[in-house]
PDB file of C-alpha atoms in Angstrom:
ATOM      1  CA  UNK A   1     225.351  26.793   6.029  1.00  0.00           C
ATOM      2  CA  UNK A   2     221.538  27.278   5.756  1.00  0.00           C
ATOM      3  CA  UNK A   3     220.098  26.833   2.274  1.00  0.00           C
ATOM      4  CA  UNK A   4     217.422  28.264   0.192  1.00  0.00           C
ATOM      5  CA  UNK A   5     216.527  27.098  -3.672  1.00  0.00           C
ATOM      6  CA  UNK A   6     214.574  29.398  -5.843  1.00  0.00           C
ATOM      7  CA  UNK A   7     211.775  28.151  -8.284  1.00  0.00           C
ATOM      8  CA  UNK A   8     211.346  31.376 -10.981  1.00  0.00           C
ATOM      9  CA  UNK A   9     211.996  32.741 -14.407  1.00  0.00           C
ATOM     10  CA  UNK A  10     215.130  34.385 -15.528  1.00  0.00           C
ATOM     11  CA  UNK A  11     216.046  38.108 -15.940  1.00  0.00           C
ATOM     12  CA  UNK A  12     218.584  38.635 -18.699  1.00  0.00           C
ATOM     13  CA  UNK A  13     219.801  41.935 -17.152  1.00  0.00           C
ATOM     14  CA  UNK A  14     220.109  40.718 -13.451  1.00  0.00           C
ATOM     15  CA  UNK A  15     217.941  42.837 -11.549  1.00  0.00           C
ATOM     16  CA  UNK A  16     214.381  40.246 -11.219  1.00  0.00           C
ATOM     17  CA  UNK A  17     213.505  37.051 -11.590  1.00  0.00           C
ATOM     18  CA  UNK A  18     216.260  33.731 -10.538  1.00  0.00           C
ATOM     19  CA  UNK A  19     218.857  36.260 -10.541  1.00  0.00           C
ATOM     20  CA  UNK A  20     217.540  38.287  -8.409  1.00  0.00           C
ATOM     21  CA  UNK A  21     216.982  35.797  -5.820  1.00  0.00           C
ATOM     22  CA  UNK A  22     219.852  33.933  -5.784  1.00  0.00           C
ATOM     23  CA  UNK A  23     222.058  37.640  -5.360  1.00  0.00           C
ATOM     24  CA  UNK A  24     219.602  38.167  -2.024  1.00  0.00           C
ATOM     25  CA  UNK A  25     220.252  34.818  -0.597  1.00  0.00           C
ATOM     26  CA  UNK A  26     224.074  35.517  -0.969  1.00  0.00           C
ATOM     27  CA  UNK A  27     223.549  39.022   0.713  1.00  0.00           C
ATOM     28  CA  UNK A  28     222.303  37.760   3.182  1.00  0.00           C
ATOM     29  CA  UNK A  29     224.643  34.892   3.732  1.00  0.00           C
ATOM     30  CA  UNK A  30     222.406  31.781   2.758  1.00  0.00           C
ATOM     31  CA  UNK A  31     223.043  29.164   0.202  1.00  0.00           C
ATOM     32  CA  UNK A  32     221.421  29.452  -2.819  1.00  0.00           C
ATOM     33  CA  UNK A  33     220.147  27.032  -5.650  1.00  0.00           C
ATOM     34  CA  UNK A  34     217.652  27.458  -8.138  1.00  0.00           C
ATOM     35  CA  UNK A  35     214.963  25.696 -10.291  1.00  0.00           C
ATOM     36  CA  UNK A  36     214.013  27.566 -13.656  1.00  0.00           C
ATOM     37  CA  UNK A  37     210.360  27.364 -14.783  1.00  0.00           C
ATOM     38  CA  UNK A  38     210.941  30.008 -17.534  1.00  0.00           C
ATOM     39  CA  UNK A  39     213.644  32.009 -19.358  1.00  0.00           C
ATOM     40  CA  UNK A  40     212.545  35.548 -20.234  1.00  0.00           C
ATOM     41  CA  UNK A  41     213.867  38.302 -22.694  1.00  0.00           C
ATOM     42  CA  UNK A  42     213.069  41.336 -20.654  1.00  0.00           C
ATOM     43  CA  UNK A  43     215.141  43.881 -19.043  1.00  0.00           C
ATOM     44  CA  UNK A  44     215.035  47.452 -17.544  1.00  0.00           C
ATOM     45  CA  UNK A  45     212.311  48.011 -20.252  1.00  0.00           C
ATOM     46  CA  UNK A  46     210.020  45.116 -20.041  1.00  0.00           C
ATOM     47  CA  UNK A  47     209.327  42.312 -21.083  1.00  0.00           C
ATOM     48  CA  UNK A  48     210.018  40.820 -24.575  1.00  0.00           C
ATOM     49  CA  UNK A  49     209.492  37.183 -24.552  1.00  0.00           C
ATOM     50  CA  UNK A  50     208.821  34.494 -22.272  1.00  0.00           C
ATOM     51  CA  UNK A  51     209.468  30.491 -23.171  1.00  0.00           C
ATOM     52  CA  UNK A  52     208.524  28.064 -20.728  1.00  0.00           C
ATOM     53  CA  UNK A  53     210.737  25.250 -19.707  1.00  0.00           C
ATOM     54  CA  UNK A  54     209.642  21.798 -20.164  1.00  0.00           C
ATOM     55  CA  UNK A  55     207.976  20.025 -17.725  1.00  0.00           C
ATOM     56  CA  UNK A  56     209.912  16.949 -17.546  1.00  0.00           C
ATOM     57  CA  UNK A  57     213.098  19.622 -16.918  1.00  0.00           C
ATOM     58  CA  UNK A  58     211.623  21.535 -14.132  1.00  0.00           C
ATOM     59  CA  UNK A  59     210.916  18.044 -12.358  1.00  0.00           C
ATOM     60  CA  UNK A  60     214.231  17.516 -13.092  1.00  0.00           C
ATOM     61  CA  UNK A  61     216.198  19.854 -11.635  1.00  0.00           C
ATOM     62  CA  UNK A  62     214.116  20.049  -7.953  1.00  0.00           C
ATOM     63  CA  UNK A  63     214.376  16.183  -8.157  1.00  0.00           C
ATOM     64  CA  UNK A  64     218.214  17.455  -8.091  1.00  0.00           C
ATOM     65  CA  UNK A  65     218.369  19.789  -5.662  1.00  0.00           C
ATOM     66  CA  UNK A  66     215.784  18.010  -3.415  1.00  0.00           C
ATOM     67  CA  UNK A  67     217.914  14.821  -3.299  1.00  0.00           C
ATOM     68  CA  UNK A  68     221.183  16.055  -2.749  1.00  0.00           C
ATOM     69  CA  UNK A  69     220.758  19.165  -1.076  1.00  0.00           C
ATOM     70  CA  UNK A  70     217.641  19.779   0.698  1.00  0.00           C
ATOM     71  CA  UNK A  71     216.603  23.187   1.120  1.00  0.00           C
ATOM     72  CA  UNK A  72     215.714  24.689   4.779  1.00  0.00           C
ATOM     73  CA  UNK A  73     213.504  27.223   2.632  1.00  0.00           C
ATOM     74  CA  UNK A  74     211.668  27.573  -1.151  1.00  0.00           C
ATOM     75  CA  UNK A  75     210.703  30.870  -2.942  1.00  0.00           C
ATOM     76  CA  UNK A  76     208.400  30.323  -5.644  1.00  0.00           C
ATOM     77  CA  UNK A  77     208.332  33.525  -8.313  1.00  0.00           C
ATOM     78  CA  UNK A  78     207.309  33.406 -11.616  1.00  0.00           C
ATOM     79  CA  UNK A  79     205.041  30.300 -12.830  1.00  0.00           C
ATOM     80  CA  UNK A  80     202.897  30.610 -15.615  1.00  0.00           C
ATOM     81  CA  UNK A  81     201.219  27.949 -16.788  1.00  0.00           C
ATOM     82  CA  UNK A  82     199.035  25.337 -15.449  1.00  0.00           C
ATOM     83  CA  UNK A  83     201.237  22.386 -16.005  1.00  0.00           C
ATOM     84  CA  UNK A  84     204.352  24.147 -14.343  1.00  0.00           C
ATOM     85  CA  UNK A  85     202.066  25.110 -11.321  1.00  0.00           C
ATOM     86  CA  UNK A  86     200.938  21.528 -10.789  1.00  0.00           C
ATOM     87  CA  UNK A  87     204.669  19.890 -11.337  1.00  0.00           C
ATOM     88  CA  UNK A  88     205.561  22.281  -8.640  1.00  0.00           C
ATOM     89  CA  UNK A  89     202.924  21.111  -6.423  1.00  0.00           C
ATOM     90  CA  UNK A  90     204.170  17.688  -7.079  1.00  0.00           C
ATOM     91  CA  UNK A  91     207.166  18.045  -6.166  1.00  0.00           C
ATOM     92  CA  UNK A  92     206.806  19.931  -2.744  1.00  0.00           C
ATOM     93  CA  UNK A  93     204.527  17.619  -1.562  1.00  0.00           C
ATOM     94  CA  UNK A  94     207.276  14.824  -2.596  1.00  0.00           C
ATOM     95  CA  UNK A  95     209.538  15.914  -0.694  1.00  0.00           C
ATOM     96  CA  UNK A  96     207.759  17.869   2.287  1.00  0.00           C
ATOM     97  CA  UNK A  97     209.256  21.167   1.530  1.00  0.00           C
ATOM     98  CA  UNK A  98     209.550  23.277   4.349  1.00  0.00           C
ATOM     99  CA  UNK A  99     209.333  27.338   4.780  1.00  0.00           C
ATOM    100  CA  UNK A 100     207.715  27.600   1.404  1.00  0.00           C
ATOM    101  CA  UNK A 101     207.424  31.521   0.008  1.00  0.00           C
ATOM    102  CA  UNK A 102     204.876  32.255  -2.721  1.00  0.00           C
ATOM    103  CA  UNK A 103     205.603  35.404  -4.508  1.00  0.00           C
ATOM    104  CA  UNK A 104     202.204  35.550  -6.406  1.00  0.00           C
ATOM    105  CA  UNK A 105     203.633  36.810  -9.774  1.00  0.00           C
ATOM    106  CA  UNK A 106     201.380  38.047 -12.129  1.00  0.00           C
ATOM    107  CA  UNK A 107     202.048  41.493 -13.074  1.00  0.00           C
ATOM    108  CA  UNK A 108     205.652  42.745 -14.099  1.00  0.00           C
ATOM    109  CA  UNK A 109     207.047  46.431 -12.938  1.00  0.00           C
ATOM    110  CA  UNK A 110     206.899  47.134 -16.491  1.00  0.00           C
ATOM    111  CA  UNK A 111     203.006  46.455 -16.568  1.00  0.00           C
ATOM    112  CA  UNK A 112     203.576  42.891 -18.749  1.00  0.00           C
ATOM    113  CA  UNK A 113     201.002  39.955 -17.668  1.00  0.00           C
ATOM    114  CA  UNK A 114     203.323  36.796 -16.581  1.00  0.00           C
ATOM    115  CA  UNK A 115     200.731  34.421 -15.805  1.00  0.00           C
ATOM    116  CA  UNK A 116     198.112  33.281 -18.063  1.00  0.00           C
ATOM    117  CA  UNK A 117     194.711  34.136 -17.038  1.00  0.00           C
ATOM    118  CA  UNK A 118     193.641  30.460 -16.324  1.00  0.00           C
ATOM    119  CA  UNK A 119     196.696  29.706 -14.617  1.00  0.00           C
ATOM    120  CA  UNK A 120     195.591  32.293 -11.709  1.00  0.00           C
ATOM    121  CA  UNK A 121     193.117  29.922  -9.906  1.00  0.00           C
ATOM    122  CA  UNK A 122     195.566  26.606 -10.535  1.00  0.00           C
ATOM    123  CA  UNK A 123     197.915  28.922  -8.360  1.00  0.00           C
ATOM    124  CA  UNK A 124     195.699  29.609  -5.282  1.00  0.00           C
ATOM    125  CA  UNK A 125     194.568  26.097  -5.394  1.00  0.00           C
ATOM    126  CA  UNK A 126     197.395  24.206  -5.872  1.00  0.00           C
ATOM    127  CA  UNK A 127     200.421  25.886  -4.732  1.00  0.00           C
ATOM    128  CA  UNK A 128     198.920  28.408  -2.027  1.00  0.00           C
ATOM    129  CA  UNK A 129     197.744  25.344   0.028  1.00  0.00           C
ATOM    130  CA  UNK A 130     201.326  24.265   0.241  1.00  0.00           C
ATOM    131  CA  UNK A 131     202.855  28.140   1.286  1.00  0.00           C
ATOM    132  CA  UNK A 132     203.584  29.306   4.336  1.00  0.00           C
ATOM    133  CA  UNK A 133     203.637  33.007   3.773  1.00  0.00           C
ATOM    134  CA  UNK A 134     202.029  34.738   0.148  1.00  0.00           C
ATOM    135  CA  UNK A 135     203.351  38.085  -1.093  1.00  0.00           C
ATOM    136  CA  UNK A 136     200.861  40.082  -3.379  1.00  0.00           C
ATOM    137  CA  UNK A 137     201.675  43.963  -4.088  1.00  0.00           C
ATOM    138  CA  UNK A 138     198.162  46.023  -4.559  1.00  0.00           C
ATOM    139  CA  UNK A 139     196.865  44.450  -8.187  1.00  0.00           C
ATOM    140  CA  UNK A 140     197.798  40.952  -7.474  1.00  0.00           C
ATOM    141  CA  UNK A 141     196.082  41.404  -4.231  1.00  0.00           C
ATOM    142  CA  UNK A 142     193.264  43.043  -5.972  1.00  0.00           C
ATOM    143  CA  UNK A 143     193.387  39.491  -7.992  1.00  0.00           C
ATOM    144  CA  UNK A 144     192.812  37.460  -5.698  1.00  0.00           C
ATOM    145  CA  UNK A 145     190.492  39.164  -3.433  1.00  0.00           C
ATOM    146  CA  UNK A 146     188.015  40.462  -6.514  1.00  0.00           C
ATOM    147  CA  UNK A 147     187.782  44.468  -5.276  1.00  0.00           C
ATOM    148  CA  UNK A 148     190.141  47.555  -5.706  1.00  0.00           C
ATOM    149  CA  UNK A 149     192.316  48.157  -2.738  1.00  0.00           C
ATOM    150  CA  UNK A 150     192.673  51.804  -2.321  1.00  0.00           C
ATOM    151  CA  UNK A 151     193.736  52.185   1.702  1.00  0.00           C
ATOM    152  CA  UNK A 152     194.568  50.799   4.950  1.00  0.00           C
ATOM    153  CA  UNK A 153     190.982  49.416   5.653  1.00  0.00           C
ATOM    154  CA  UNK A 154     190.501  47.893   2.330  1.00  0.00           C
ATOM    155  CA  UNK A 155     193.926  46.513   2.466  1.00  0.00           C
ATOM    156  CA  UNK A 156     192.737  44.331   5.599  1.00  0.00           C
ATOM    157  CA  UNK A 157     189.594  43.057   3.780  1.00  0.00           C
ATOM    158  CA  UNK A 158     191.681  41.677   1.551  1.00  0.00           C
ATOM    159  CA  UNK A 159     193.655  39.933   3.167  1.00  0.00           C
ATOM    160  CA  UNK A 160     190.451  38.856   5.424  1.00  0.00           C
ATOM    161  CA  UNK A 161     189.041  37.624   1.945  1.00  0.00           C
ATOM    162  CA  UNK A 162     192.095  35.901   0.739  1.00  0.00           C
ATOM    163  CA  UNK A 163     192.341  34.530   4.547  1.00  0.00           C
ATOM    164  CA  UNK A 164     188.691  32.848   3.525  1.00  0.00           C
ATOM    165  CA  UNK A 165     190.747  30.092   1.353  1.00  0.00           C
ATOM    166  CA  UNK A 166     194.160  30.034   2.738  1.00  0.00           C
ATOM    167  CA  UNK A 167     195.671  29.365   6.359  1.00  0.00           C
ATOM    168  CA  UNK A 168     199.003  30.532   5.837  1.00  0.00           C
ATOM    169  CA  UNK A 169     200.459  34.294   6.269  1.00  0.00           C
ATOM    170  CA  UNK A 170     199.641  37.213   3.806  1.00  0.00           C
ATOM    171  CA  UNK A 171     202.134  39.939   3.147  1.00  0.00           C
ATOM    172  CA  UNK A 172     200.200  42.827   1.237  1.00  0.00           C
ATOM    173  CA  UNK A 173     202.220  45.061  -0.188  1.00  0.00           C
ATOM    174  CA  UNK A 174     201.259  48.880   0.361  1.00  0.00           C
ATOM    175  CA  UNK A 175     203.425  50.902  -1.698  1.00  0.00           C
ATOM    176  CA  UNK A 176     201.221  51.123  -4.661  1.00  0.00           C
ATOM    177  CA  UNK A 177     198.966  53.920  -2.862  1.00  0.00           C
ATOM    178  CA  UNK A 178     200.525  57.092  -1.205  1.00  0.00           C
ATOM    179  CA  UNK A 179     200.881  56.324   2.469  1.00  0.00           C
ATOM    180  CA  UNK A 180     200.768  52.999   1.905  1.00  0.00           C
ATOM    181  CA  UNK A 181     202.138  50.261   4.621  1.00  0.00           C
ATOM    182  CA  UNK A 182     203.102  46.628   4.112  1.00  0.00           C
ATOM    183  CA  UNK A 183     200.832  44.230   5.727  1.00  0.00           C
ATOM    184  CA  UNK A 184     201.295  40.911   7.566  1.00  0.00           C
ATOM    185  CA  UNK A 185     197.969  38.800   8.556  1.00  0.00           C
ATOM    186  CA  UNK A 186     197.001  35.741   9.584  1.00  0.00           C
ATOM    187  CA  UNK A 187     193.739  34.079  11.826  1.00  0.00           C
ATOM    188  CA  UNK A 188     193.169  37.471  12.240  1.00  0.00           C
ATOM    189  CA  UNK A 189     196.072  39.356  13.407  1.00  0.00           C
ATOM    190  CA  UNK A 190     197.557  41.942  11.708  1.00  0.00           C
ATOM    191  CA  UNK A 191     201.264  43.838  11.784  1.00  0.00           C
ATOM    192  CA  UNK A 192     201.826  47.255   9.661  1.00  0.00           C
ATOM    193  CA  UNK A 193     205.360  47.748   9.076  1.00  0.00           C
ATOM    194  CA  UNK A 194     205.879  50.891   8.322  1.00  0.00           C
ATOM    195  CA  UNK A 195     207.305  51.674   4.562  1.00  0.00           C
ATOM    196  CA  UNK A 196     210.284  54.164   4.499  1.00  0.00           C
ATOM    197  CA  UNK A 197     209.755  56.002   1.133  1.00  0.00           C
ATOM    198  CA  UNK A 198     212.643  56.071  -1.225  1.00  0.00           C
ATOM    199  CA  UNK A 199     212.430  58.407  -3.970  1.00  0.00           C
ATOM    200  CA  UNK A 200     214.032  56.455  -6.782  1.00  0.00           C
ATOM    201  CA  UNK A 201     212.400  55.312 -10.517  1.00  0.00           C
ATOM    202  CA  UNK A 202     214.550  51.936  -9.777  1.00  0.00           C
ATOM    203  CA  UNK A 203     212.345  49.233  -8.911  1.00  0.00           C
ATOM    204  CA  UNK A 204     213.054  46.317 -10.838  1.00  0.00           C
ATOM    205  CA  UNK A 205     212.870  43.106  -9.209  1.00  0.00           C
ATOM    206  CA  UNK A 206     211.812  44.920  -5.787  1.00  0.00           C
ATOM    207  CA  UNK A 207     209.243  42.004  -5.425  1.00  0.00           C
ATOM    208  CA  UNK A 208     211.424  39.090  -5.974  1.00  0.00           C
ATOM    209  CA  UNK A 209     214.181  40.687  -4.230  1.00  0.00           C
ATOM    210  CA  UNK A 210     211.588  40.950  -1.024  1.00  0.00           C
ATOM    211  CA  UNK A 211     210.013  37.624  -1.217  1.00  0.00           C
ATOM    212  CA  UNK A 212     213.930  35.751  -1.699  1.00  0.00           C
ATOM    213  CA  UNK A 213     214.763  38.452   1.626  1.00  0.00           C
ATOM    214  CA  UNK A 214     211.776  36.521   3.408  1.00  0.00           C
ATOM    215  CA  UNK A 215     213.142  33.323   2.251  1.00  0.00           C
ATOM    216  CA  UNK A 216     217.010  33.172   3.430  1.00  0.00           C
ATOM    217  CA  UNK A 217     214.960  34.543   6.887  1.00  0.00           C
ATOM    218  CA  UNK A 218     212.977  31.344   7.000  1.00  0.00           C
ATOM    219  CA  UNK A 219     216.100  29.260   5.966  1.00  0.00           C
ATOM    220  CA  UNK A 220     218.433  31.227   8.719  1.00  0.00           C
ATOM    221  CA  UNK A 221     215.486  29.593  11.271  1.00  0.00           C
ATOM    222  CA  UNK A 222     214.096  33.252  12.093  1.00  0.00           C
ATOM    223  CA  UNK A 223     210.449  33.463  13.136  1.00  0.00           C
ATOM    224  CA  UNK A 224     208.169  34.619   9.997  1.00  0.00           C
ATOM    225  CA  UNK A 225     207.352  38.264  11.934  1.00  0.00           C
ATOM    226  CA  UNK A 226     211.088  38.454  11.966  1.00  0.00           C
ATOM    227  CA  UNK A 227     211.740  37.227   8.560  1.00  0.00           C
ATOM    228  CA  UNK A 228     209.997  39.713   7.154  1.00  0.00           C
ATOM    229  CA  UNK A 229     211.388  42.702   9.266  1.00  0.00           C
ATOM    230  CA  UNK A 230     214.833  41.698   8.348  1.00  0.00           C
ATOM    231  CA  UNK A 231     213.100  41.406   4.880  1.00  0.00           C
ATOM    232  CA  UNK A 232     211.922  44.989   4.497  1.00  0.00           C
ATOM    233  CA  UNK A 233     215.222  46.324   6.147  1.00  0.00           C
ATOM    234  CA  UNK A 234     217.078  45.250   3.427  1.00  0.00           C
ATOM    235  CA  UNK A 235     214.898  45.816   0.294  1.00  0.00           C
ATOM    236  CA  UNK A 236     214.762  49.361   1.397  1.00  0.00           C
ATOM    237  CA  UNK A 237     218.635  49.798   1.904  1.00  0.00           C
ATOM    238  CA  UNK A 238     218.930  48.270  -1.594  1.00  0.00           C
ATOM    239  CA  UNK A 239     216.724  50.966  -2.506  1.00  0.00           C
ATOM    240  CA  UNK A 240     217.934  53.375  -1.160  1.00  0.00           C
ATOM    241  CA  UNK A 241     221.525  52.840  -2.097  1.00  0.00           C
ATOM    242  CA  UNK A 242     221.465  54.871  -5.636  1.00  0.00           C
ATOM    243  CA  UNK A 243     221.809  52.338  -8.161  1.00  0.00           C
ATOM    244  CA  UNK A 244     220.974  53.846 -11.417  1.00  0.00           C
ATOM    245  CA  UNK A 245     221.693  51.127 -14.229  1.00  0.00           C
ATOM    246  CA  UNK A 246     219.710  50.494 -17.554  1.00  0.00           C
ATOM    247  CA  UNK A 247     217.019  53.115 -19.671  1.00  0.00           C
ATOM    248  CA  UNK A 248     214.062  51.974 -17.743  1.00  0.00           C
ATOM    249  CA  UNK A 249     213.118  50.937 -14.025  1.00  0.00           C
ATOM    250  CA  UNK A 250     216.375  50.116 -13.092  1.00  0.00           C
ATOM    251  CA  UNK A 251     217.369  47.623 -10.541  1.00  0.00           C
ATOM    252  CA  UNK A 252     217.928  47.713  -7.122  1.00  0.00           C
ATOM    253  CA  UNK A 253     221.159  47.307  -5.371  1.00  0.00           C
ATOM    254  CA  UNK A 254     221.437  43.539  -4.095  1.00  0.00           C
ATOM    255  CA  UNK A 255     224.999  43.811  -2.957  1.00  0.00           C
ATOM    256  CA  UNK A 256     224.776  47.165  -1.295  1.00  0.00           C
ATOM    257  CA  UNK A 257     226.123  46.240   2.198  1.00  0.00           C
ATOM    258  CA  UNK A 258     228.903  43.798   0.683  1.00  0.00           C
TER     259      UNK A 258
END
């Protein structure tokens, strides 16, 4: 069976974060394991508290999953600290991870930072170097590029600017602007793929749940254009399934074609 391990935070009520991964990868019929960097007090609401995990445990536990069972592909979510970021970094390049996924986590749905502000560039110098496909939605990509994306054409500039410092693929997500695509680049080519809208207020977790979709792809051997299509396929059937759980943004439906 192909494998995947996730490297993330927790979400208490299930629908983001580790938990959120791990229910994608066995969706989708891959083998999952996980590494936590933090464990968060957040739900449908947002985001009450976050407490890092030591250092010497997050080594720890990849040292544990890298020894014994070595993962055809990584998904990196929430990291949010400098130290984490560089034990990461440490340990991928240990151990020559392969089919590495960086969800760049900053924002939540509910609006709540997860990343502290100095932490930002220790991410797109240490970890980026060592993905093989990024994941920003709109503001994150508006982080990293330095200018307000607000369309198709500006959507491709960032990804050209992004593209300035890092080799790898770049998966801009549209649907923050009406009309808005998702967007795969890299050495200058660029795929739209189409977004099917979904009217629905539940959207927790949508970005972890896309960037562990891409993942189990990668681990299942499929080619990263590929990956991703199979990617979006499912994040919008779990959309588009109906769940309606919790007071807030609810979460999506992981298990909807179980």
């Amino acid at each position: 069976m192909n494998t995947a391990l996730t490297i993330a935070g927790t979400d208490p009520s299930g629908g983001a974060g580790m938990q959120a991964d791990l229910k994608t990868f066995t969706a989708m019929k891959v083998y999952g394991m996980c590494a936590i960097t933090a464990v968060l007090a957040q739900n449908t609401c947002g985001v009450r508290l976050i407490e890092n995990v030591s250092i010497p445990m997050v080594e720890a536990q990849l040292d544990c999953v890298f020894e014994d069972i070595f993962p055809d592909a990584v998904k990196i979510g929430m990291v949010s600290s400098i130290p984490i970021i560089e034990a990461i970094a440490g340990k991928l390049r240990q151990y020559g991870a392969k089919n590495v996924v960086l969800d760049t986590v900053m924002v939540s749905t509910s609006g709540h930072r997860l990343i502290d502000e100095d932490a930002q560039s220790a991410l797109t110098q240490k970890l980026m170097p060592l993905s093989d496909i990024i994941t920003p939605n709109l503001p994150e990509a508006e982080a990293l590029c330095g200018f307000a994306i607000t369309d198709k054409a500006s959507q491709q500039r960032a990804a050209e600017k992004i593209a300035e410092g890092y080799g790898g693929y770049i998966l801009i997500k549209g649907g923050h602007f009406d009309g808005g695509d998702d967007m795969l680049y890299k050495d200058g080519r660029v795929r739209w793929y189409p977004t099917r809208r979904v009217e629905t207020h539940n959207t927790h977790g949508t970005g972890c749940t896309l960037s562990s979709a891409i993942t189990a792809g990668l681990a299942k051997g499929l080619p990263m254009e590929e990956a991703v299509e199979r990617a979006k396929e499912y994040i919008t059937g779990a959309l588009a399934s109906g769940l309606d759980l919790g007071k807030g943004n609810g979460p999506v439906d992981h298990c909807f074609a179980l």
